[in-house]
Coordinates of C-alpha atoms in Angstrom, one line a residue:
X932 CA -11.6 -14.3 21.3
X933 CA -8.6 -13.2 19.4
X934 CA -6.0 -11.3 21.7
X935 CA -4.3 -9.7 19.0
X936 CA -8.2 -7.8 18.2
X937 CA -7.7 -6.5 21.6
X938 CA -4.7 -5.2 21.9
X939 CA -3.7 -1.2 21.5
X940 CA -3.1 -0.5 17.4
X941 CA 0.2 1.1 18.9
X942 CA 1.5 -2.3 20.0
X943 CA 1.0 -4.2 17.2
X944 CA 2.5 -1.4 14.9
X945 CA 1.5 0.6 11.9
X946 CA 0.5 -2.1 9.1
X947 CA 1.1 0.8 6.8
X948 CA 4.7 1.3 7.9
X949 CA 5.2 -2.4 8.4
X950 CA 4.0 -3.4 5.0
X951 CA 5.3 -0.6 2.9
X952 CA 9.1 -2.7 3.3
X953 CA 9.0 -5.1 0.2
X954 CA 11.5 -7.0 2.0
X955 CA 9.3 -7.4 4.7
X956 CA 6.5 -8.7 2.2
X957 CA 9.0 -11.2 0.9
X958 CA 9.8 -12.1 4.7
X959 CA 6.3 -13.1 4.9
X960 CA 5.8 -15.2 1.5
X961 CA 9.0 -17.2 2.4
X962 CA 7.7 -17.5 6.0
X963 CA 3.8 -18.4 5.2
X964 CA 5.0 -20.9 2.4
X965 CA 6.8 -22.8 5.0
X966 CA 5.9 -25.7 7.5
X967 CA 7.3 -25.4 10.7
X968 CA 10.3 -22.9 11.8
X969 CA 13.1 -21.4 9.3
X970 CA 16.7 -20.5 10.6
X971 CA 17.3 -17.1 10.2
X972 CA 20.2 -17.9 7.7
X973 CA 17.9 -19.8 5.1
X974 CA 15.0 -17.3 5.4
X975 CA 18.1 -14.7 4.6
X976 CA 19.4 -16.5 1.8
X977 CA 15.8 -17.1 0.3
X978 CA 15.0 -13.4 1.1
X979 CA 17.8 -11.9 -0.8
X980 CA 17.7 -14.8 -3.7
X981 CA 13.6 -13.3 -4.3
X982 CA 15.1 -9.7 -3.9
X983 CA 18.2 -10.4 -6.6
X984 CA 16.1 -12.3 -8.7
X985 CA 17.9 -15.6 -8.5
X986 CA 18.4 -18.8 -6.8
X987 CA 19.4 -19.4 -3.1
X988 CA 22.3 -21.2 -3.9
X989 CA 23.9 -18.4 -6.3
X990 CA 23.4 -15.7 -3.6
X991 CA 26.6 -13.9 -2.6
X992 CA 28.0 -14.7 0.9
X993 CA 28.5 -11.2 1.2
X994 CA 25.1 -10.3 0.5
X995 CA 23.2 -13.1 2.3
X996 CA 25.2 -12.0 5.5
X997 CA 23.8 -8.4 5.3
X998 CA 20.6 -9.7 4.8
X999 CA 20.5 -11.7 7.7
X1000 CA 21.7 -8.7 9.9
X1001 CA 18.7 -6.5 9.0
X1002 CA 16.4 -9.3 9.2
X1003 CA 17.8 -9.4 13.0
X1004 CA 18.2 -6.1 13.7
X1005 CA 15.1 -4.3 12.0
X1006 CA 12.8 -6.4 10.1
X1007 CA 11.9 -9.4 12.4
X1008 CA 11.6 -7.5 15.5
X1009 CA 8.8 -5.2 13.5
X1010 CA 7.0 -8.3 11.9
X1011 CA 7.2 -10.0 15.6
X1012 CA 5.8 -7.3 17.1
X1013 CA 3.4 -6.6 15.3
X1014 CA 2.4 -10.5 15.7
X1015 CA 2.7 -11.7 11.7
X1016 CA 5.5 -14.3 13.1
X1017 CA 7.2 -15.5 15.8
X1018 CA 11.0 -15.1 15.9
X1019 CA 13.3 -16.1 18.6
X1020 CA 16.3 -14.1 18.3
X1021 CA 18.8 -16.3 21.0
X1022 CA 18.3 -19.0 18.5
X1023 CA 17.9 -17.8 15.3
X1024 CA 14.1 -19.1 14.4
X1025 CA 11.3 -17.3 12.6
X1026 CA 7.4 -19.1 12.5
X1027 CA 4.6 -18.6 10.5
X1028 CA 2.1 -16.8 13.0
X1029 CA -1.4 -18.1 10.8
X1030 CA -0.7 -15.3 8.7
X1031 CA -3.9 -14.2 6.2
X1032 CA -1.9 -14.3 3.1
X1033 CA 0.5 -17.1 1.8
X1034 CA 3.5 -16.9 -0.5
X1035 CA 3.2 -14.1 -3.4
X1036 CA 0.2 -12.8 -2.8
X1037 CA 1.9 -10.7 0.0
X1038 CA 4.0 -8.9 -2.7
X1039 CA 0.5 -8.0 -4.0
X1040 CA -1.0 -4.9 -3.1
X1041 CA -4.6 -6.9 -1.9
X1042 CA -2.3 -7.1 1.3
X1043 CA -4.0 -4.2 2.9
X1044 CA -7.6 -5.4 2.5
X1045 CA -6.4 -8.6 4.0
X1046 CA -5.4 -6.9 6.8
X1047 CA -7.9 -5.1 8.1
X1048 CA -9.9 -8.5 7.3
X1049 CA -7.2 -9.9 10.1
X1050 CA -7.0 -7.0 11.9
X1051 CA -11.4 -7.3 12.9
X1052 CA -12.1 -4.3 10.8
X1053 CA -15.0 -4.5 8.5

């Protein structure tokens, strides 16, 4: 059995609240289209290149940096909690937690749906 089925709806956080951050959605396209961990730096830049509209490597130090601190300080801990990734804040590290959806499709609005699909409800 899945533990995450089990566990209080309070705990794992109000999907609606969750997913109604686009960033957050782009957190999890970046994350689910990658193998393995991302540094919290790279998922930054790649987070705020999707948001601008550009490449990583033209993304504003500036901007990238204040990216990186929300991701830390707000967006992460929400997504981690509510078990859509694992993220190690001591050293910086964000992995893909078998999430339902992969790359643009969570900047889709099907997202819900899939959710409760994930979630066990029918």
């Amino acid at each position: 059995m899945n533990a995450r089925k089990h566990q209080p709806r309070s705990s794992r956080g109000d999907a609606w609240d969750i997913l109604g951050s686009r960033r957050r959605r782009v957190v999890l396209a970046v994350v689910s289209e990658t193998d393995g961990a991302v540094e919290r730096a790279q998922l930054a830049r790649r987070v705020a290149a999707l948001e601008e509209g550009t490449r990583a490597v033209e993304v504003n130090h500036d901007v990238e940096r204040a990216t990186e601190i929300r991701l830390h300080h707000v967006d992460l801990p929400r997504l981690a909690a509510a078990d859509l990734v694992h993220y190690d804040p001591d050293l910086g590290i964000v992995e893909n937690d078998e999430l339902p959806l992969e790359g643009e499709e969570w900047l889709e609005m099907p997202v819900v749906e899939a959710l409760r699909t994930w979630n066990g409800y029918r």
